[in-house]
Amino acid sequence: LWFLPIYLGPTLAMLLAWPVLRKMIRIARQYRITSIADFIASRYGKSRALAALVTLIALVGILPYVALQLKAIASGYALLTAGPGTAHAHGPWWRDSTLYIALALAGFTIAFGTRHLDTSERHEGMVAAIALESVVKLLAFMAVGVFVCWGLFDSPADIFARAAAQPALAPLLGLGGVSRFAGGQWFALTLLAMLSVIFLPRQFQVMVVENVDERHVKRASWAFPLYLLLINLFVLPIALGGLLHFASVGQGGADPETFVLSLPLALDQPVLALAAFIGGLSAATGMIIVEAIAVSTMVSNDLVMPLLLRLRQRDDVRDLSGTPLAVRRLVIVGLLLLGYLYFRVAG
């Protein structure tokens, strides 16, 4: 049950701290703040150095995250096209489909997020796309959960009863300690997950920068926890069902991270597997797109443009009005390529 704190944190943050988020939105609107770097810097006298530091931390910190999403897409594609038991293999970089996935995502992000400059930095088309992929992801995951619970087994209770009867699986239902509850680690993970709701660049972008009506925050205070509850309903049944099924057919070493895809494939349900792949693809691409837009805005506003404006004052550089869009597009491409490089190097 170690996955639960990652979802409990955001749930508690939205249930308890939505007035704080509403205040952040008001501050951002009043001071025309366009990123988490701007927001933090504005709290300390609009410090350019602090904004630049926050931007650098975000830029470096999200590269493994982008790589993880690219890995999810690549491994899902490999599984769907080559069948269960197939892992994504690194060939020459020019033949690696992940590279072209990264470039396609860069192009899609540029099309959605950098078509024109907007002083409010809102991207209504992007928000609509993210909303749609969230619905697709939820429906696909729940469809797989229903199939595992009532198609492969008799019910969730049947899955838990069979797992409890297996000595190797019974400990997985514990709360994190062999003999006691690991409260300190649970608290730390929950707190980190709560803070991520506010401090991750993509979260700040969607909840603060993209907000058009304060009343949406109050609605999100119950709708977002409800969404997290629904998408976690079938996590344990799918995980335990996959372990039980593949152990029963002599494939005990199957990768649990791919059960959402490998279970429908193993049971000859290609349409369901395709739906699960589309759900996972939409989730990964949505997160990458929002992250890339948020970070490209930060890099442009807090690193590159201040430097170019300083050079302009010194050397009488030409008009820079078209530069921010070009910078953001280059940053988006660079971010996706660096994420791909991390994916190749770190595996």
Coordinates of C-alpha atoms in Angstrom, one line a residue:
L1 CA 0.0 0.0 0.0
W2 CA 3.0 2.3 -0.4
F3 CA 1.3 4.0 -3.4
L4 CA -1.4 5.5 -1.2
P5 CA 0.5 8.5 0.4
I6 CA 1.2 9.8 -3.1
Y7 CA -2.6 10.2 -3.6
L8 CA -3.6 11.0 0.0
G9 CA -1.3 14.0 0.0
P10 CA -3.0 15.8 -2.9
T11 CA -6.4 14.7 -1.6
L12 CA -5.8 16.3 1.8
A13 CA -4.3 19.4 0.2
M14 CA -7.4 20.0 -1.9
L15 CA -9.8 19.2 0.9
L16 CA -8.0 21.4 3.6
A17 CA -6.0 24.0 1.7
W18 CA -8.2 25.2 -1.1
P19 CA -8.6 28.7 0.6
V20 CA -4.7 29.0 0.4
L21 CA -4.9 28.1 -3.3
R22 CA -7.6 30.7 -3.9
K23 CA -5.4 33.3 -2.2
M24 CA -2.5 32.3 -4.5
I25 CA -4.8 32.8 -7.5
R26 CA -5.8 36.3 -6.3
I27 CA -2.1 37.2 -5.8
A28 CA -1.2 35.8 -9.2
R29 CA -3.9 37.8 -10.9
Q30 CA -3.1 41.0 -9.1
Y31 CA 0.6 40.9 -9.9
R32 CA 0.2 39.2 -13.3
I33 CA 2.3 36.2 -12.2
T34 CA 2.9 33.6 -14.9
S35 CA 4.9 30.8 -13.2
I36 CA 5.9 29.3 -9.8
A37 CA 9.3 31.0 -10.2
D38 CA 7.5 34.4 -10.6
F39 CA 5.3 33.6 -7.6
I40 CA 8.2 32.7 -5.2
A41 CA 10.3 35.6 -6.4
S42 CA 7.4 38.1 -5.9
R43 CA 7.3 37.1 -2.2
Y44 CA 10.9 38.3 -1.8
G45 CA 10.9 41.7 -3.5
K46 CA 10.7 40.3 -7.1
S47 CA 14.2 38.9 -6.8
R48 CA 15.4 38.0 -10.3
A49 CA 18.2 35.8 -8.8
L50 CA 15.6 33.8 -6.9
A51 CA 13.4 33.4 -9.9
A52 CA 16.4 32.2 -11.9
L53 CA 17.3 29.7 -9.2
V54 CA 13.8 28.3 -9.0
T55 CA 13.7 27.9 -12.8
L56 CA 17.1 26.0 -12.8
I57 CA 15.9 23.7 -10.0
A58 CA 12.7 23.0 -11.9
L59 CA 14.4 22.5 -15.2
V60 CA 16.9 20.0 -13.8
G61 CA 14.4 18.3 -11.4
I62 CA 11.8 17.4 -14.1
L63 CA 14.2 15.7 -16.5
P64 CA 13.9 12.3 -14.8
Y65 CA 10.2 12.9 -14.7
V66 CA 10.0 13.5 -18.5
A67 CA 12.2 10.5 -19.0
L68 CA 9.9 8.3 -16.9
Q69 CA 6.9 9.4 -19.1
L70 CA 8.8 8.6 -22.3
K71 CA 9.7 5.2 -20.8
A72 CA 6.1 4.5 -20.0
I73 CA 5.0 5.3 -23.6
A74 CA 7.9 3.3 -25.1
S75 CA 7.4 0.2 -22.9
G76 CA 3.6 0.3 -23.5
Y77 CA 4.1 0.5 -27.3
A78 CA 6.6 -2.3 -27.2
L79 CA 4.2 -4.5 -25.2
L80 CA 1.3 -3.7 -27.4
T81 CA 3.2 -4.4 -30.7
A82 CA 5.3 -7.4 -29.6
G83 CA 3.2 -9.0 -26.9
P84 CA 3.6 -9.8 -23.1
G85 CA 7.1 -10.4 -21.8
T86 CA 8.6 -7.9 -24.2
A87 CA 10.7 -5.1 -22.8
H88 CA 11.7 -1.9 -24.6
A89 CA 15.2 -2.6 -26.0
H90 CA 17.6 0.2 -26.9
G91 CA 18.8 0.0 -30.5
P92 CA 20.7 2.7 -32.3
W93 CA 19.3 6.1 -31.4
W94 CA 18.1 6.9 -35.0
R95 CA 16.0 3.7 -34.9
D96 CA 14.6 4.3 -31.5
S97 CA 10.8 5.0 -31.6
T98 CA 11.1 6.9 -28.3
L99 CA 13.1 9.6 -29.9
Y100 CA 10.4 10.2 -32.5
I101 CA 7.7 10.1 -29.8
A102 CA 9.7 12.8 -28.0
L103 CA 9.9 14.9 -31.1
A104 CA 6.2 14.5 -31.9
L105 CA 5.3 15.5 -28.3
A106 CA 7.5 18.6 -28.7
G107 CA 5.7 19.5 -31.9
F108 CA 2.3 19.0 -30.3
T109 CA 3.3 21.1 -27.2
I110 CA 4.5 23.9 -29.5
A111 CA 1.3 23.8 -31.4
F112 CA -0.8 23.9 -28.3
G113 CA 1.3 26.1 -26.0
T114 CA 3.4 28.6 -28.1
R115 CA 1.2 29.7 -30.9
H116 CA 1.1 33.3 -29.7
L117 CA 2.1 35.4 -26.7
D118 CA -0.5 36.1 -24.1
T119 CA 0.1 38.4 -21.1
S120 CA -2.0 36.1 -18.9
E121 CA -0.2 33.0 -20.2
R122 CA -3.5 31.0 -20.4
H123 CA -3.9 28.2 -22.9
E124 CA -7.5 27.2 -23.1
G125 CA -7.0 24.7 -25.9
M126 CA -4.4 22.9 -23.8
V127 CA -6.7 22.8 -20.7
A128 CA -9.4 21.3 -22.8
A129 CA -7.0 18.7 -24.1
I130 CA -5.9 17.8 -20.6
A131 CA -9.5 17.6 -19.4
L132 CA -10.3 15.2 -22.2
E133 CA -7.2 13.0 -21.6
S134 CA -8.1 12.8 -17.9
V135 CA -11.5 11.4 -18.7
V136 CA -10.1 9.0 -21.2
K137 CA -7.5 7.8 -18.7
L138 CA -10.1 7.3 -16.0
L139 CA -12.5 5.4 -18.2
A140 CA -9.7 3.1 -19.6
F141 CA -8.3 2.3 -16.2
M142 CA -11.7 1.5 -14.7
A143 CA -12.6 -0.7 -17.8
V144 CA -9.5 -2.8 -17.1
G145 CA -10.4 -2.9 -13.4
V146 CA -13.9 -4.1 -14.1
F147 CA -12.6 -6.7 -16.5
V148 CA -10.0 -8.1 -14.0
C149 CA -12.5 -8.1 -11.1
W150 CA -15.5 -9.6 -12.8
G151 CA -14.1 -11.1 -16.0
L152 CA -10.9 -12.8 -14.8
F153 CA -12.1 -13.3 -11.2
D154 CA -15.4 -13.5 -9.4
S155 CA -15.2 -10.2 -7.6
P156 CA -12.6 -8.0 -5.7
A157 CA -13.3 -10.0 -2.6
D158 CA -12.3 -13.2 -4.5
I159 CA -9.0 -11.5 -5.5
F160 CA -8.2 -10.4 -1.9
A161 CA -9.1 -13.8 -0.5
R162 CA -6.9 -15.6 -2.9
A163 CA -4.0 -13.2 -2.3
A164 CA -4.4 -13.5 1.5
A165 CA -4.1 -17.3 1.1
Q166 CA -0.7 -16.9 -0.7
P167 CA 2.2 -16.5 1.8
A168 CA 4.1 -14.5 -0.8
L169 CA 1.3 -12.0 -1.5
A170 CA -0.3 -11.6 2.0
P171 CA 2.4 -9.1 3.2
L172 CA 1.6 -6.8 0.3
L173 CA -1.6 -5.9 1.9
G174 CA 0.2 -4.3 4.9
L175 CA 0.8 -0.6 5.6
G176 CA 4.5 -0.7 5.1
G177 CA 6.1 -2.3 8.1
V178 CA 6.9 -6.0 8.8
S179 CA 5.8 -5.7 12.4
R180 CA 4.5 -2.2 12.8
F181 CA 3.1 0.7 10.9
A182 CA 5.9 2.9 9.3
G183 CA 4.2 6.1 10.4
G184 CA 7.2 8.4 9.9
Q185 CA 7.8 7.4 6.3
W186 CA 4.1 7.6 5.5
F187 CA 3.9 11.1 7.0
A188 CA 6.9 12.2 5.0
L189 CA 5.6 10.9 1.7
T190 CA 2.1 12.3 2.3
L191 CA 3.6 15.8 3.2
L192 CA 5.8 15.7 0.0
A193 CA 2.8 14.8 -2.1
M194 CA 0.7 17.6 -0.5
L195 CA 3.5 20.1 -1.3
S196 CA 3.7 18.8 -4.9
V197 CA 0.1 20.0 -5.5
I198 CA 1.4 23.6 -5.1
F199 CA 5.0 23.5 -6.1
L200 CA 5.3 21.4 -9.2
P201 CA 5.5 23.7 -12.2
R202 CA 2.7 21.9 -14.0
Q203 CA 0.3 22.0 -11.0
F204 CA 0.9 25.7 -10.5
Q205 CA 0.3 26.2 -14.3
V206 CA -3.0 24.4 -14.3
M207 CA -4.4 25.5 -11.0
V208 CA -3.2 29.1 -10.7
V209 CA -2.1 30.4 -14.1
E210 CA -4.8 28.8 -16.2
N211 CA -7.6 29.6 -13.7
V212 CA -10.3 31.8 -15.1
D213 CA -12.8 31.7 -12.2
E214 CA -12.2 31.4 -8.5
R215 CA -15.3 29.3 -8.1
H216 CA -13.6 26.5 -9.9
V217 CA -11.3 26.1 -7.0
K218 CA -14.1 25.3 -4.6
R219 CA -15.5 22.8 -7.1
A220 CA -12.0 21.2 -7.5
S221 CA -11.8 20.8 -3.7
W222 CA -14.3 17.9 -3.9
A223 CA -14.0 16.9 -7.6
F224 CA -10.3 16.4 -7.6
P225 CA -10.3 14.1 -4.5
L226 CA -13.2 12.2 -6.1
Y227 CA -11.2 11.7 -9.3
L228 CA -8.2 10.4 -7.3
L229 CA -10.5 8.0 -5.4
L230 CA -12.0 6.6 -8.6
I231 CA -8.7 6.1 -10.3
N232 CA -7.4 4.2 -7.3
L233 CA -10.3 1.9 -6.8
F234 CA -8.9 -0.9 -9.0
V235 CA -5.1 -0.4 -8.3
L236 CA -4.9 -3.3 -5.8
P237 CA -7.3 -5.6 -7.6
I238 CA -5.4 -5.2 -10.9
A239 CA -2.0 -5.6 -9.1
L240 CA -3.0 -8.7 -7.1
G241 CA -5.0 -10.1 -10.0
G242 CA -2.0 -9.9 -12.3
L243 CA 0.3 -11.5 -9.7
L244 CA -2.2 -14.3 -9.2
H245 CA -2.9 -14.9 -12.9
F246 CA 0.7 -14.9 -14.2
A247 CA 1.8 -17.1 -11.3
S248 CA -0.9 -19.6 -12.1
V249 CA 0.2 -19.8 -15.8
G250 CA 3.9 -20.1 -14.9
Q251 CA 4.9 -16.4 -15.7
G252 CA 5.6 -15.3 -12.1
G253 CA 8.2 -12.9 -13.4
A254 CA 5.8 -10.7 -15.4
D255 CA 6.4 -7.0 -14.9
P256 CA 3.7 -5.6 -12.5
E257 CA 4.0 -2.1 -14.0
T258 CA 2.6 -3.5 -17.2
F259 CA -0.4 -5.4 -15.8
V260 CA -2.9 -2.9 -17.2
L261 CA -1.8 -3.8 -20.7
S262 CA -0.4 -7.4 -20.3
L263 CA -3.5 -8.8 -18.6
P264 CA -5.9 -7.9 -21.5
L265 CA -3.3 -9.1 -24.0
A266 CA -2.7 -12.4 -22.2
L267 CA -6.5 -13.0 -22.2
D268 CA -7.0 -12.2 -25.8
Q269 CA -8.7 -8.8 -25.3
P270 CA -6.9 -6.6 -27.8
V271 CA -9.6 -3.9 -27.9
L272 CA -9.4 -3.5 -24.1
A273 CA -5.6 -3.5 -24.3
L274 CA -5.7 -0.8 -26.9
A275 CA -8.0 1.3 -24.8
A276 CA -5.6 0.9 -21.8
F277 CA -2.7 2.0 -24.0
I278 CA -4.6 5.1 -25.2
G279 CA -5.4 5.9 -21.6
G280 CA -1.8 5.6 -20.5
L281 CA -0.6 7.5 -23.6
S282 CA -3.0 10.3 -22.9
A283 CA -1.9 10.5 -19.3
A284 CA 1.8 10.6 -20.1
T285 CA 1.5 13.0 -23.0
G286 CA -0.7 15.3 -20.9
M287 CA 1.8 15.6 -18.1
I288 CA 4.7 16.2 -20.5
I289 CA 2.9 18.9 -22.4
V290 CA 1.9 20.9 -19.4
E291 CA 5.3 20.5 -17.7
A292 CA 7.1 21.6 -20.9
I293 CA 4.8 24.7 -21.4
A294 CA 5.3 25.7 -17.7
V295 CA 9.1 25.2 -17.8
S296 CA 9.5 26.9 -21.2
T297 CA 7.7 30.0 -19.8
M298 CA 9.9 30.0 -16.8
V299 CA 13.1 29.7 -18.8
S300 CA 12.1 32.4 -21.2
N301 CA 10.9 34.9 -18.6
D302 CA 13.4 34.3 -15.9
L303 CA 16.6 33.2 -17.6
V304 CA 16.9 34.1 -21.3
M305 CA 14.9 37.4 -21.7
P306 CA 16.5 39.2 -18.7
L307 CA 19.9 38.3 -20.2
L308 CA 18.9 39.5 -23.7
L309 CA 17.4 42.7 -22.4
R310 CA 20.6 43.4 -20.5
L311 CA 22.6 42.9 -23.7
R312 CA 20.2 45.1 -25.6
Q313 CA 20.8 48.0 -23.2
R314 CA 24.6 47.5 -23.5
D315 CA 24.9 46.8 -27.2
D316 CA 21.7 48.3 -28.7
V317 CA 20.5 44.9 -29.8
R318 CA 17.6 44.9 -32.4
D319 CA 13.9 44.5 -31.5
L320 CA 13.2 41.5 -29.3
S321 CA 9.4 41.3 -29.6
G322 CA 9.5 37.9 -31.5
T323 CA 12.2 36.4 -29.3
P324 CA 10.2 34.9 -26.4
L325 CA 8.1 32.6 -28.6
A326 CA 11.3 31.3 -30.4
V327 CA 13.0 30.8 -27.0
R328 CA 10.0 28.8 -25.6
R329 CA 9.9 26.6 -28.7
L330 CA 13.6 25.9 -28.5
V331 CA 13.3 25.1 -24.7
I332 CA 10.4 22.7 -25.4
V333 CA 12.4 20.8 -28.0
G334 CA 15.5 20.8 -25.8
L335 CA 13.6 19.6 -22.8
L336 CA 12.1 16.7 -24.6
L337 CA 15.5 15.8 -26.1
L338 CA 17.2 16.0 -22.7
G339 CA 14.4 13.8 -21.3
Y340 CA 15.1 11.3 -24.0
L341 CA 18.8 11.4 -23.3
Y342 CA 18.2 10.7 -19.6
F343 CA 15.9 7.9 -20.7
R344 CA 18.7 6.4 -22.8
V345 CA 21.4 6.9 -20.2
A346 CA 19.5 6.0 -17.0
G347 CA 17.4 3.2 -18.5

